[in-house]
Amino acid sequence: MSALSALEQTLENRWDALWARLRDKEPVEVLDALRRECDDNAVVCREGRVMVPNAYDVELPEDVHEHLNRTGTDVGQALTDSVSRHAERRGYEFAGPPAVHVARCPDVPNGRYRVASRVMRHVSADGFFHATH
């Protein structure tokens, strides 16, 4: 592992720990689910070229969503950065600009979170919100 990769991993782990302190829920689960969603939807186009979805939707229970909004942290951007680093480490290419939208959902099936992905062209976090609602 190169020094830059090790530093990147350390910073990501520290972000995970900070987020865990800001919330009572375990953020590593959400990050892992987001990374799994990316991996599970990877498509090999040709040797050396693997495409992944670029638009991700994370639904959280209302209380968790409200708590995150009170912290002032741009959680959608932080998750976008995390999935981008994951894709880079795996050698994936996004089908367009990546974005993660975090929404409140009163009926999350497992009571914790739900993650979904799709391909959207020229997506931004704001554009993603308007396109899905």
Short mmCIF file of C-alpha atoms in Angstrom, two decimals, residues 1-2 6 18 30 63 70 77 84 87 92 94-95 103 106 118 127 129:
data_model
loop_
_atom_site.label_atom_id
_atom_site.label_comp_id
_atom_site.label_asym_id
_atom_site.label_seq_id
_atom_site.Cartn_x
_atom_site.Cartn_y
_atom_site.Cartn_z
CA MET A 1 0.00 0.00 0.00
CA SER A 2 1.46 3.35 -0.97
CA ALA A 6 -2.50 4.65 3.65
CA LEU A 18 -16.21 11.31 13.86
CA VAL A 30 -24.26 2.95 5.94
CA ASP A 63 -34.85 11.30 13.76
CA ARG A 70 -28.50 19.88 13.01
CA GLN A 77 -21.14 15.36 0.02
CA SER A 84 -15.72 8.19 -4.97
CA ALA A 87 -14.51 3.54 -6.70
CA TYR A 92 -14.23 1.77 -11.25
CA PHE A 94 -18.76 6.31 -12.77
CA ALA A 95 -21.43 6.48 -15.45
CA ALA A 103 -33.35 11.76 2.47
CA PRO A 106 -40.56 7.42 7.84
CA ARG A 118 -29.06 4.24 -10.53
CA GLY A 127 -30.33 17.89 -9.52
CA PHE A 129 -32.97 15.53 -5.42
#
